[in-house]
XYZ file of C-alpha atoms in Angstrom:
719
model
C -51.143 -29.458 44.184
C -49.411 -26.677 46.077
C -47.041 -29.167 47.710
C -46.314 -30.776 44.352
C -45.583 -27.380 42.774
C -43.205 -26.388 45.582
C -41.302 -29.678 45.353
C -40.941 -29.335 41.563
C -39.793 -25.753 41.921
C -37.209 -26.713 44.527
C -35.918 -29.591 42.369
C -35.642 -27.297 39.353
C -33.658 -24.725 41.342
C -31.322 -27.423 42.620
C -30.520 -28.738 39.145
C -30.584 -25.561 37.113
C -27.773 -23.038 37.177
C -27.966 -19.407 36.213
C -27.525 -18.517 32.542
C -25.311 -16.100 30.714
C -25.881 -14.195 27.494
C -23.277 -14.431 24.725
C -23.536 -11.156 22.825
C -21.965 -10.157 19.490
C -23.382 -7.307 17.447
C -27.156 -7.731 17.159
C -27.057 -11.381 18.237
C -27.602 -12.456 21.856
C -27.738 -16.130 22.821
C -28.657 -17.320 26.328
C -27.029 -20.528 27.553
C -26.956 -22.276 30.926
C -23.737 -21.972 32.869
C -24.030 -25.695 33.540
C -23.833 -26.354 29.793
C -20.885 -24.009 29.409
C -19.049 -25.788 32.206
C -19.632 -29.139 30.525
C -18.385 -27.940 27.123
C -15.669 -25.384 27.918
C -12.549 -25.688 30.060
C -12.307 -21.897 30.353
C -15.873 -21.450 31.620
C -15.488 -24.503 33.872
C -12.694 -22.729 35.697
C -14.527 -19.412 35.698
C -17.753 -20.744 37.241
C -16.294 -23.515 39.409
C -17.562 -21.820 42.591
C -21.165 -22.337 41.437
C -20.730 -26.077 41.939
C -20.500 -25.529 45.696
C -23.373 -23.150 46.282
C -26.791 -22.209 45.028
C -26.568 -19.168 42.783
C -27.869 -15.986 44.372
C -27.780 -13.696 41.383
C -30.286 -11.008 40.661
C -33.045 -12.060 38.283
C -33.095 -9.837 35.170
C -36.486 -10.845 33.866
C -38.868 -13.664 33.082
C -37.236 -14.388 29.753
C -34.101 -13.731 27.706
C -34.491 -12.576 24.149
C -32.333 -14.039 21.383
C -31.963 -11.346 18.746
C -30.969 -12.294 15.196
C -30.229 -9.890 12.348
C -32.045 -10.921 9.167
C -30.749 -10.551 5.588
C -33.073 -7.616 4.949
C -31.639 -5.733 7.921
C -34.550 -6.340 10.307
C -34.036 -7.889 13.731
C -36.161 -10.782 14.974
C -36.467 -11.679 18.643
C -37.306 -14.992 20.310
C -37.907 -15.474 24.002
C -36.328 -18.364 25.907
C -37.400 -19.743 29.307
C -36.614 -17.433 32.146
C -33.334 -18.310 33.823
C -31.379 -16.335 36.340
C -28.727 -14.503 34.351
C -25.117 -14.100 35.476
C -24.555 -11.259 33.067
C -23.487 -10.644 29.484
C -20.275 -11.968 27.962
C -18.932 -9.745 25.210
C -18.158 -11.822 22.096
C -17.819 -8.873 19.717
C -14.339 -10.039 18.635
C -16.005 -12.909 16.771
C -18.540 -12.893 13.901
C -22.102 -12.646 15.148
C -23.246 -15.598 13.064
C -20.455 -17.789 14.450
C -21.499 -16.924 18.012
C -25.111 -17.779 17.240
C -24.296 -21.070 15.471
C -21.949 -22.373 18.166
C -23.878 -21.488 21.311
C -27.289 -22.423 19.921
C -25.716 -25.757 18.952
C -24.341 -26.264 22.468
C -27.503 -25.035 24.203
C -30.065 -27.007 22.181
C -27.891 -30.021 21.225
C -28.452 -29.579 17.475
C -25.931 -30.505 14.768
C -27.404 -29.159 11.546
C -26.240 -25.559 12.065
C -22.543 -26.445 11.764
C -23.198 -28.983 9.017
C -25.081 -26.435 6.906
C -22.539 -23.629 7.372
C -20.552 -22.958 4.179
C -19.214 -19.475 4.848
C -15.446 -19.296 5.354
C -15.535 -16.362 7.787
C -18.162 -18.083 9.912
C -16.132 -21.311 10.004
C -13.034 -19.322 10.953
C -15.002 -17.603 13.723
C -16.249 -20.955 15.053
C -12.703 -22.326 15.267
C -11.378 -19.199 16.969
C -14.145 -19.291 19.599
C -13.497 -22.975 20.303
C -9.752 -22.423 20.661
C -10.193 -19.299 22.770
C -12.572 -20.918 25.269
C -11.398 -24.552 25.173
C -14.538 -25.942 23.533
C -13.427 -29.279 22.064
C -16.554 -31.293 21.329
C -17.715 -29.598 18.075
C -14.166 -28.828 16.923
C -13.564 -31.977 14.786
C -16.686 -31.319 12.720
C -15.805 -27.637 12.299
C -12.204 -28.354 11.270
C -13.375 -31.003 8.795
C -15.754 -28.431 7.369
C -12.889 -25.966 6.937
C -10.862 -28.410 4.834
C -13.761 -29.061 2.439
C -15.272 -25.631 1.753
C -12.459 -24.937 -0.763
C -12.351 -21.152 -0.709
C -8.636 -20.621 -0.069
C -7.432 -17.536 -1.959
C -4.513 -15.138 -1.696
C -6.847 -12.715 0.061
C -7.657 -15.098 2.950
C -4.467 -17.190 2.814
C -2.959 -15.525 5.888
C -6.127 -16.118 7.934
C -6.163 -19.795 6.933
C -2.488 -20.153 7.837
C -3.063 -18.595 11.272
C -5.881 -21.068 11.937
C -3.608 -23.975 11.012
C -0.788 -22.641 13.191
C -3.134 -22.152 16.137
C -4.568 -25.667 15.775
C -1.060 -27.085 15.599
C -0.067 -25.210 18.741
C -3.127 -26.030 20.839
C -4.352 -29.442 19.678
C -2.127 -32.432 19.086
C -5.177 -34.332 17.773
C -5.419 -31.959 14.815
C -1.720 -31.968 13.924
C -2.210 -33.677 10.571
C -5.137 -31.448 9.603
C -3.324 -28.296 10.730
C -0.219 -29.185 8.733
C -2.375 -29.866 5.672
C -4.024 -26.435 5.973
C -0.664 -24.688 6.362
C 0.873 -26.602 3.445
C -2.077 -25.635 1.234
C -1.476 -21.990 2.106
C 2.258 -22.171 1.382
C 1.659 -24.028 -1.903
C -0.716 -21.303 -3.062
C 1.908 -18.688 -2.172
C 4.581 -20.626 -4.089
C 2.777 -20.111 -7.403
C 1.209 -16.699 -6.862
C 4.228 -14.690 -5.653
C 6.325 -15.147 -8.794
C 6.318 -11.413 -9.571
C 7.562 -8.428 -7.614
C 4.119 -6.694 -7.670
C 2.621 -9.826 -6.090
C 5.148 -9.696 -3.215
C 4.355 -5.988 -2.680
C 0.614 -6.674 -2.606
C 0.974 -9.614 -0.250
C 3.131 -7.627 2.189
C 1.115 -4.392 2.189
C -2.373 -5.908 2.167
C -1.582 -8.097 5.194
C 0.117 -5.447 7.322
C -1.974 -6.430 10.362
C -0.515 -9.948 10.224
C 3.144 -9.022 9.889
C 4.570 -12.040 11.744
C 2.557 -14.552 9.723
C 3.500 -12.913 6.422
C 7.179 -12.955 7.355
C 6.953 -16.633 8.300
C 5.409 -17.582 4.940
C 8.023 -15.582 3.024
C 10.791 -17.213 5.068
C 9.461 -20.641 4.066
C 9.550 -19.703 0.379
C 13.140 -18.510 0.698
C 14.754 -21.022 3.048
C 12.735 -24.261 3.209
C 14.653 -26.935 1.307
C 11.922 -29.572 1.161
C 8.512 -29.084 -0.399
C 5.721 -30.944 -2.158
C 4.447 -29.184 -5.260
C 1.352 -30.324 -7.089
C -0.498 -29.171 -10.174
C -3.396 -30.405 -12.303
C -2.886 -29.999 -16.040
C -6.091 -29.647 -18.037
C -6.440 -30.127 -21.802
C -3.788 -32.848 -21.963
C -4.989 -33.967 -25.396
C -3.685 -30.712 -26.861
C -0.124 -31.843 -26.077
C -0.425 -34.748 -28.526
C -2.800 -33.228 -31.062
C -1.329 -29.731 -31.351
C 2.116 -29.961 -29.785
C 1.116 -27.577 -26.988
C 3.375 -27.416 -23.917
C 1.721 -27.174 -20.498
C 3.703 -25.985 -17.483
C 3.580 -24.390 -14.063
C 6.268 -22.672 -11.961
C 6.748 -22.760 -8.194
C 9.060 -21.145 -5.627
C 11.136 -23.603 -3.591
C 14.257 -22.547 -1.659
C 14.140 -19.081 -3.316
C 14.496 -20.714 -6.745
C 11.965 -21.229 -9.542
C 11.060 -24.874 -10.145
C 8.904 -25.843 -13.081
C 6.766 -28.847 -13.936
C 6.085 -29.185 -17.636
C 4.209 -31.556 -19.905
C 5.170 -31.667 -23.607
C 5.515 -33.990 -26.583
C 8.837 -35.436 -27.777
C 8.848 -37.836 -30.750
C 5.102 -38.301 -30.484
C 5.279 -39.318 -26.821
C 4.195 -37.393 -23.786
C 7.066 -36.260 -21.577
C 7.210 -34.565 -18.211
C 9.988 -32.139 -17.351
C 11.328 -30.933 -14.018
C 13.528 -27.862 -14.073
C 15.314 -25.573 -11.614
C 16.089 -22.080 -12.894
C 17.397 -19.231 -10.712
C 16.517 -15.793 -11.995
C 19.928 -14.274 -11.317
C 21.642 -15.971 -14.243
C 25.326 -16.794 -14.299
C 26.844 -20.070 -13.164
C 25.106 -22.114 -10.501
C 24.453 -25.682 -9.457
C 21.734 -27.399 -7.477
C 21.933 -30.890 -5.929
C 18.444 -32.276 -5.475
C 16.290 -35.322 -4.963
C 12.692 -35.596 -6.154
C 9.894 -38.157 -6.045
C 7.577 -37.563 -9.001
C 4.130 -39.057 -9.329
C 1.705 -38.628 -12.215
C -1.883 -39.723 -11.816
C -5.421 -39.083 -13.030
C -8.700 -39.323 -11.178
C -9.950 -42.077 -13.483
C -6.865 -44.273 -13.921
C -4.934 -43.690 -10.700
C -1.122 -43.621 -10.764
C 0.366 -43.569 -14.268
C 3.977 -43.038 -13.307
C 5.844 -43.028 -9.990
C 9.617 -42.665 -9.815
C 12.468 -40.966 -8.044
C 14.986 -38.541 -9.508
C 18.252 -37.278 -8.112
C 21.180 -35.373 -9.533
C 22.565 -31.916 -10.114
C 21.141 -29.049 -12.136
C 23.675 -26.821 -13.846
C 22.683 -24.002 -16.145
C 19.472 -24.656 -18.083
C 19.492 -28.433 -17.758
C 16.134 -30.214 -17.836
C 15.277 -33.541 -16.286
C 12.645 -35.305 -18.314
C 11.109 -38.741 -18.665
C 8.931 -40.075 -21.432
C 5.933 -42.219 -20.821
C 3.623 -43.793 -23.348
C -0.066 -44.001 -22.681
C -2.191 -44.701 -25.723
C -5.448 -44.904 -23.795
C -7.501 -41.696 -23.649
C -7.484 -39.887 -20.335
C -10.918 -39.217 -18.931
C -11.675 -35.566 -18.149
C -8.589 -34.744 -20.246
C -6.404 -33.984 -17.235
C -3.311 -35.241 -15.412
C -1.994 -34.410 -11.943
C 1.749 -33.944 -11.373
C 3.101 -34.215 -7.847
C 6.788 -33.772 -6.976
C 8.368 -34.006 -3.523
C 11.567 -31.981 -3.871
C 14.495 -31.957 -1.461
C 17.265 -29.460 -2.220
C 20.542 -30.648 -0.676
C 22.773 -27.846 -1.886
C 22.210 -24.763 -3.988
C 25.154 -22.573 -4.979
C 24.150 -19.564 -7.082
C 26.508 -17.196 -8.782
C 26.685 -14.007 -6.672
C 24.604 -11.424 -8.518
C 25.750 -8.335 -6.666
C 24.014 -5.075 -7.457
C 26.521 -2.916 -9.325
C 26.765 0.674 -10.429
C 26.203 -0.354 -14.046
C 22.499 -0.622 -13.277
C 22.326 2.678 -11.360
C 20.585 5.068 -13.727
C 20.449 8.201 -11.555
C 22.056 11.489 -12.545
C 22.284 14.782 -10.654
C 20.649 17.838 -12.238
C 20.258 20.513 -9.573
C 23.382 20.587 -7.452
C 22.117 17.932 -5.048
C 25.684 16.947 -4.215
C 28.012 17.558 -1.340
C 29.452 20.728 -2.896
C 26.085 22.480 -2.644
C 24.773 20.854 0.520
C 22.954 23.067 3.031
C 25.519 24.696 5.283
C 25.653 23.655 8.911
C 27.145 25.991 11.494
C 27.617 25.618 15.182
C 25.663 28.224 17.142
C 26.765 27.152 20.576
C 29.445 29.802 21.079
C 33.019 29.235 22.071
C 32.343 27.944 25.545
C 33.678 31.092 27.255
C 33.150 31.197 30.977
C 33.236 27.399 31.274
C 35.843 25.505 33.128
C 37.158 23.712 30.063
C 39.327 21.354 32.099
C 36.539 20.097 34.336
C 36.168 16.353 33.600
C 32.785 14.801 32.766
C 32.182 11.077 33.076
C 30.401 9.572 30.026
C 28.580 6.270 30.594
C 27.574 4.100 27.626
C 26.288 0.588 28.313
C 28.247 0.444 31.566
C 31.514 1.557 30.011
C 33.001 4.828 31.273
C 35.267 7.355 29.556
C 36.296 10.942 30.141
C 35.214 14.110 28.351
C 36.010 17.766 28.917
C 33.152 19.961 30.024
C 34.315 22.954 27.960
C 34.235 20.911 24.750
C 30.796 19.421 25.463
C 29.321 22.833 26.296
C 30.781 24.370 23.156
C 29.705 21.583 20.778
C 26.264 20.603 22.119
C 23.338 22.784 23.161
C 21.724 19.850 24.941
C 24.812 19.026 26.988
C 25.328 22.708 27.724
C 21.891 22.795 29.324
C 22.611 19.552 31.173
C 25.869 20.914 32.594
C 24.525 24.179 34.030
C 25.777 25.109 37.493
C 22.527 24.096 39.179
C 22.814 20.632 37.685
C 23.614 18.468 40.698
C 23.673 14.995 39.232
C 26.905 13.167 39.880
C 28.445 9.802 40.535
C 29.745 8.187 43.668
C 33.388 8.710 44.446
C 33.697 4.959 44.766
C 33.186 4.553 41.015
C 36.338 6.517 40.295
C 39.778 5.062 40.563
C 41.214 6.785 43.620
C 44.479 8.674 43.314
C 46.951 9.197 46.089
C 46.511 12.235 48.232
C 43.509 13.886 49.874
C 43.596 16.812 47.411
C 43.147 14.545 44.408
C 40.323 12.627 46.071
C 38.505 15.879 46.840
C 38.866 16.916 43.216
C 36.713 13.996 42.083
C 33.930 14.384 44.635
C 31.806 16.557 42.314
C 32.412 14.710 39.004
C 29.322 14.730 36.873
C 28.062 11.859 34.772
C 26.174 11.789 31.459
C 24.541 8.473 30.615
C 24.275 7.981 26.847
C 21.340 6.032 25.346
C 22.105 2.394 24.584
C 20.546 2.576 21.099
C 23.789 3.937 19.635
C 26.558 1.532 18.688
C 29.828 1.614 20.589
C 31.680 2.520 17.392
C 29.439 5.560 16.817
C 29.889 6.832 20.385
C 33.652 6.414 20.180
C 33.894 8.226 16.821
C 31.852 11.208 18.072
C 33.895 11.414 21.250
C 37.202 11.295 19.379
C 36.032 13.848 16.805
C 34.978 16.356 19.456
C 38.345 15.930 21.154
C 40.316 16.864 18.001
C 40.817 13.370 16.568
C 38.941 13.125 13.221
C 40.805 9.987 12.052
C 38.171 7.419 13.210
C 35.429 9.328 11.343
C 37.566 9.619 8.206
C 38.160 5.860 8.233
C 34.531 4.891 8.864
C 32.567 3.546 5.875
C 29.886 1.524 7.675
C 26.511 3.084 6.839
C 24.879 1.768 10.009
C 27.576 3.397 12.156
C 27.267 6.649 10.202
C 23.523 6.567 10.749
C 24.005 6.135 14.500
C 26.429 9.083 14.491
C 23.853 11.257 12.719
C 21.124 10.233 15.184
C 23.394 10.895 18.160
C 24.426 14.309 16.818
C 20.766 15.117 16.178
C 19.742 14.074 19.699
C 22.440 16.167 21.402
C 22.388 18.974 18.807
C 26.023 18.498 17.803
C 26.498 20.298 14.490
C 30.203 20.518 13.699
C 30.822 16.976 12.338
C 27.586 16.870 10.310
C 28.972 18.205 6.974
C 31.693 15.561 6.921
C 29.274 12.790 7.871
C 26.759 13.779 5.191
C 29.567 14.013 2.639
C 30.584 10.434 3.455
C 26.983 9.234 3.104
C 26.607 10.938 -0.277
C 29.927 9.555 -1.483
C 29.078 5.977 -0.507
C 28.063 3.812 -3.505
C 24.329 3.390 -3.815
C 23.113 0.044 -2.496
C 19.963 -1.444 -1.020
C 21.449 -0.872 2.450
C 21.901 2.799 1.594
C 18.362 2.960 0.184
C 16.938 1.795 3.508
C 19.192 4.104 5.539
C 18.419 7.202 3.441
C 14.673 6.453 3.419
C 14.670 6.133 7.200
C 16.659 9.331 7.726
C 14.443 11.330 5.358
C 11.474 10.559 7.634
C 13.096 12.242 10.672
C 11.882 15.827 11.264
C 14.702 18.284 10.768
C 16.703 15.985 8.492
C 14.576 16.240 5.348
C 16.625 19.099 3.878
C 19.721 16.899 3.914
C 18.224 13.550 2.932
C 15.241 14.201 0.642
C 17.484 14.682 -2.442
C 19.265 11.449 -1.543
C 15.893 9.775 -0.946
C 14.853 10.585 -4.537
C 18.045 8.971 -5.809
C 17.510 5.972 -3.528
C 13.943 5.455 -4.763
C 15.130 5.665 -8.376
C 17.746 3.008 -7.591
C 15.170 0.765 -5.885
C 12.892 0.994 -8.929
C 15.627 -0.681 -11.004
C 16.892 -3.224 -8.483
C 13.572 -4.559 -7.174
C 11.836 -5.476 -10.423
C 12.048 -9.272 -9.861
C 10.451 -11.275 -7.068
C 13.678 -12.794 -5.597
C 15.202 -9.361 -5.053
C 11.914 -8.035 -3.649
C 11.636 -11.053 -1.342
C 15.233 -10.662 -0.152
C 14.697 -6.961 0.479
C 11.595 -7.536 2.616
C 13.085 -10.373 4.654
C 16.395 -8.582 5.241
C 14.916 -5.287 6.454
C 11.291 -5.608 7.564
C 12.019 -7.163 10.953
C 14.131 -4.249 12.188
C 12.725 -1.415 10.061
C 9.129 -2.337 9.383
C 7.853 1.231 8.917
C 10.663 2.079 6.486
C 9.974 -1.000 4.345
C 6.253 -0.234 4.307
C 6.932 3.353 3.249
C 9.307 2.321 0.461
C 6.990 -0.390 -0.874
C 4.097 2.071 -0.868
C 6.170 4.434 -3.007
C 7.179 1.637 -5.380
C 3.684 0.211 -5.567
C 1.873 3.509 -5.910
C -0.214 2.611 -2.862
C -1.078 5.145 -0.172
C -1.136 4.597 3.571
C -4.788 3.473 3.398
C -4.060 0.663 0.932
C -5.676 2.413 -2.049
C -4.026 3.150 -5.373
C -2.237 6.477 -5.496
C -3.184 8.309 -8.695
C -0.174 10.636 -8.640
C 2.382 10.148 -11.449
C 5.901 8.948 -10.746
C 9.175 9.910 -12.434
C 12.186 7.822 -13.318
C 15.613 9.079 -14.395
C 17.614 7.128 -16.942
C 21.156 7.794 -18.122
C 21.615 6.367 -21.622
C 25.321 5.593 -22.042
C 27.538 5.222 -25.133
C 25.053 7.063 -27.340
C 27.470 7.168 -30.268
C 26.915 3.467 -30.793
C 24.241 1.917 -32.982
C 22.515 -0.403 -30.532
C 19.792 0.533 -28.038
C 20.042 1.168 -24.306
C 17.215 -0.251 -22.242
C 16.179 -0.576 -18.615
C 13.403 -2.175 -16.563
C 11.962 -0.261 -13.624
C 9.189 -0.573 -11.061
C 6.349 1.909 -10.542
C 2.635 1.913 -9.699
C 3.104 -1.775 -8.812
C 3.884 -2.660 -12.427
C 7.112 -3.529 -14.201
C 7.918 -1.047 -16.989
C 10.407 -1.066 -19.829
C 12.126 1.915 -21.458
C 14.428 1.750 -24.472
C 16.445 4.555 -26.054
C 17.479 4.014 -29.689
C 20.899 5.565 -30.280
C 20.627 5.596 -34.070
C 17.869 8.225 -34.132
C 17.413 9.200 -30.455
C 13.894 7.782 -30.415
C 12.333 5.824 -27.572
C 10.116 2.822 -26.952
C 8.105 2.249 -23.817
C 6.547 -0.919 -22.471
C 4.661 -2.588 -19.638
C 5.914 -6.045 -18.689
C 3.288 -6.832 -16.082
C 0.347 -7.561 -18.338
C -0.524 -10.823 -20.010
C -1.965 -11.364 -23.461
C -5.400 -9.823 -23.711
C -4.955 -7.619 -20.631
C -5.003 -3.874 -20.933
C -2.877 -1.154 -19.325
C -3.436 2.529 -20.085
C -0.926 5.187 -19.029
C 0.012 8.790 -19.791
C 3.716 8.920 -20.642
C 6.079 11.829 -21.253
C 9.854 11.935 -21.729
C 12.151 14.884 -20.974
C 15.852 15.359 -21.657
C 18.302 17.451 -19.613
C 20.822 19.840 -21.150
C 24.073 19.755 -19.108
C 25.601 22.643 -21.073
C 22.765 24.964 -19.986
C 22.905 24.305 -16.235
C 20.841 21.157 -16.637
C 17.876 22.826 -18.283
C 14.932 20.475 -18.793
C 13.412 20.138 -22.285
C 10.551 17.941 -23.490
C 11.650 15.170 -25.810
C 8.140 13.704 -26.136
C 4.918 15.450 -25.187
C 2.589 13.615 -22.845
C 0.671 11.004 -24.777
C -1.730 8.260 -23.768
C -0.341 4.808 -24.401
C -2.450 1.639 -24.376
C -0.739 -1.715 -23.881
C -3.134 -4.372 -25.071
C -1.751 -7.252 -27.093
C 1.536 -5.404 -27.633
C 3.617 -4.860 -24.505
C 6.093 -2.515 -26.188
C 5.126 0.531 -28.285
C 7.173 3.225 -29.996
C 6.477 6.745 -28.833
C 5.684 9.547 -31.283
C 8.352 11.373 -33.286
C 10.581 13.217 -30.748
C 10.373 17.000 -30.510
C 14.171 17.237 -30.638
C 16.228 15.571 -33.365
C 19.492 13.717 -32.860
C 21.530 16.358 -34.689
C 19.962 19.170 -32.663
C 20.675 17.419 -29.357
C 24.274 16.619 -30.261
C 25.028 20.152 -31.403
C 23.316 21.930 -28.506
C 24.973 20.347 -25.506
C 22.484 17.602 -24.607
C 25.225 14.967 -24.765
C 27.859 14.860 -22.019
C 30.511 12.184 -21.555
C 28.823 10.253 -24.371
C 25.578 10.069 -22.323
C 22.049 11.396 -22.742
C 20.100 12.203 -19.583
C 16.403 11.275 -19.746
C 13.475 11.499 -17.362
C 10.292 9.479 -17.846
C 7.015 10.520 -16.198
C 4.261 7.902 -15.976
C 0.706 8.332 -14.762
C -1.258 5.110 -14.612
C -4.755 5.713 -15.978
C -6.396 2.296 -16.007
C -5.530 -1.339 -15.439
C -7.902 -4.027 -16.672
C -7.924 -7.745 -15.901
C -4.570 -7.853 -14.132
C -4.897 -9.726 -10.816
C -2.932 -8.679 -7.767
C -1.223 -12.070 -7.859
C -0.446 -14.686 -10.512
C -4.070 -15.794 -10.611
C -3.495 -19.513 -9.948
C -6.454 -20.967 -8.055
C -6.245 -23.600 -5.359
C -8.428 -25.909 -7.440
C -5.428 -26.565 -9.679
C -3.093 -27.094 -6.725
C -5.144 -29.277 -4.417
C -6.897 -31.954 -6.532
C -8.212 -35.136 -4.996
C -5.488 -37.721 -4.602
C -5.672 -41.220 -6.050
């Protein structure tokens, strides 16, 4: 018996490797290294040396406990046979349940754990573990499970897309499945980002996945081919009641719409392309349209091609007298846009509603004086070599010392940095060569543009012409940053005057917002930042403009875009709603006319509407972001400025609580100031009235962050 025991023990030690413990949270799973090496390419490489020798690792006990956290919060422990343990592998980056499911499955050769898993986060964790450690065997079943659990929403869309992209990158076998997952994500984004607030939510709520968000938005804007699909329910209402059913999508930065209606007692489908910018445009396209139902299969399948101009619809009629089971039809259109030429819808000053009330212009700008002295005691003729991106040019030491505190400190007598004589073009004569032996060099940071460096250099050396001719905001910004870095004060008033005088644009909005965040520059740029935010509220009310703004600026100025969108959306840095009110200035023009002046603007992540009636100087206020039956409650007040009294501010309407329920637009109470009073007391200037609206959002009910279209309607079973 003793001999038999020893032989069995020896055989067991020869065939059994040490184990490791996979630990995540309260879950610890022991698994043989031999099993890991069979299932994982990563662990096979890590423990390859164990193939050649018997493990001599310290025993940590007779058994390894597998701890599992129960639903009630308690922790249960189970002991497994005592193996030699090679240590603990930290798996805390993955969900604890995913770690338990996968490694128990591999260790005990069971299949029901993956089959019974229906939690999206657990499935995602399983896929990420398999991809991270090269575990291929259970991956097909896990991926198949992911495509059937059907829980894709706007909240987890980015996570799903990342899984698809990672599968596509790492596994050629799953190319078709990965592309299907990614297309499902993009299709859901196509229908749910059709409002500016939805774009703001999508961008801010997925800040940790910036690259993926930008990629999805780029697809919506630039991809010219797409398959859009939608399931229409209640089809019988089209024939019985004349109801029109439709759904809009984003393809190539343009709204496309599928619609089902009735024309001359026959069902018709419509396909339409409609840019939001208006004006003249044309779109050359090709589309394969298929209509089918789950019960009857394909009802219609045809190709369309042509050119959209204006509000032209493409429609086909089809007659189907037989009732449709489940009262639903599925429309599928594969669209290829060959050429889209919109009418340029440039942002113009006619939509800029800002007005100045407190001397925030260049005439009353904070004074800037040079405090660096006159450079007395300096050798003003001593040359200094300036190096910018490998290009050299001369400067006079006396001028640099006089204009810049930083350079004055750099050029003190004990400053012994210099350049080799060999870098200087040699002049004839030993005296001239000796003159250049002690030339000093200042290397300028490469972040500044060449144009900015040249303008500053010329200005300091009594040549202001390049600065006077410069109108590029990016160059002006580099000049400001360079002057700030080297504490050069003299050109600042002229630079700031040029920035203020430049027409307001989205480029200027971004530049001013960025500059107002720099310590020491707030006093110069905060007034401009208020004007810029007011301008952005008007220009970014529609999703195409919001999408263009994000894509054009977020890559290079991510923090600035986040800050601006947080201000527009009323969302703080922690992603929560900011309860502070916001103000919006509105200049009502041509007030002697009889019509009304109106404007849309963006605030608290909602689209608002304000209208000023010139006939009686009364106002209406509205919320355009709610649907029928939704409810928005806000405290609204309106003030008017009196230019004749140094822009004194007077209340036109006291703060009142407004509820937008079934009516999106409501008239405010009788104004405190009458039209005759305002006209006779200097409230009207240049035929304009200057208004300021203050809005504090109180409550929003039943308004989703996105358009609210579920994936069930977009991904029906194909026939």
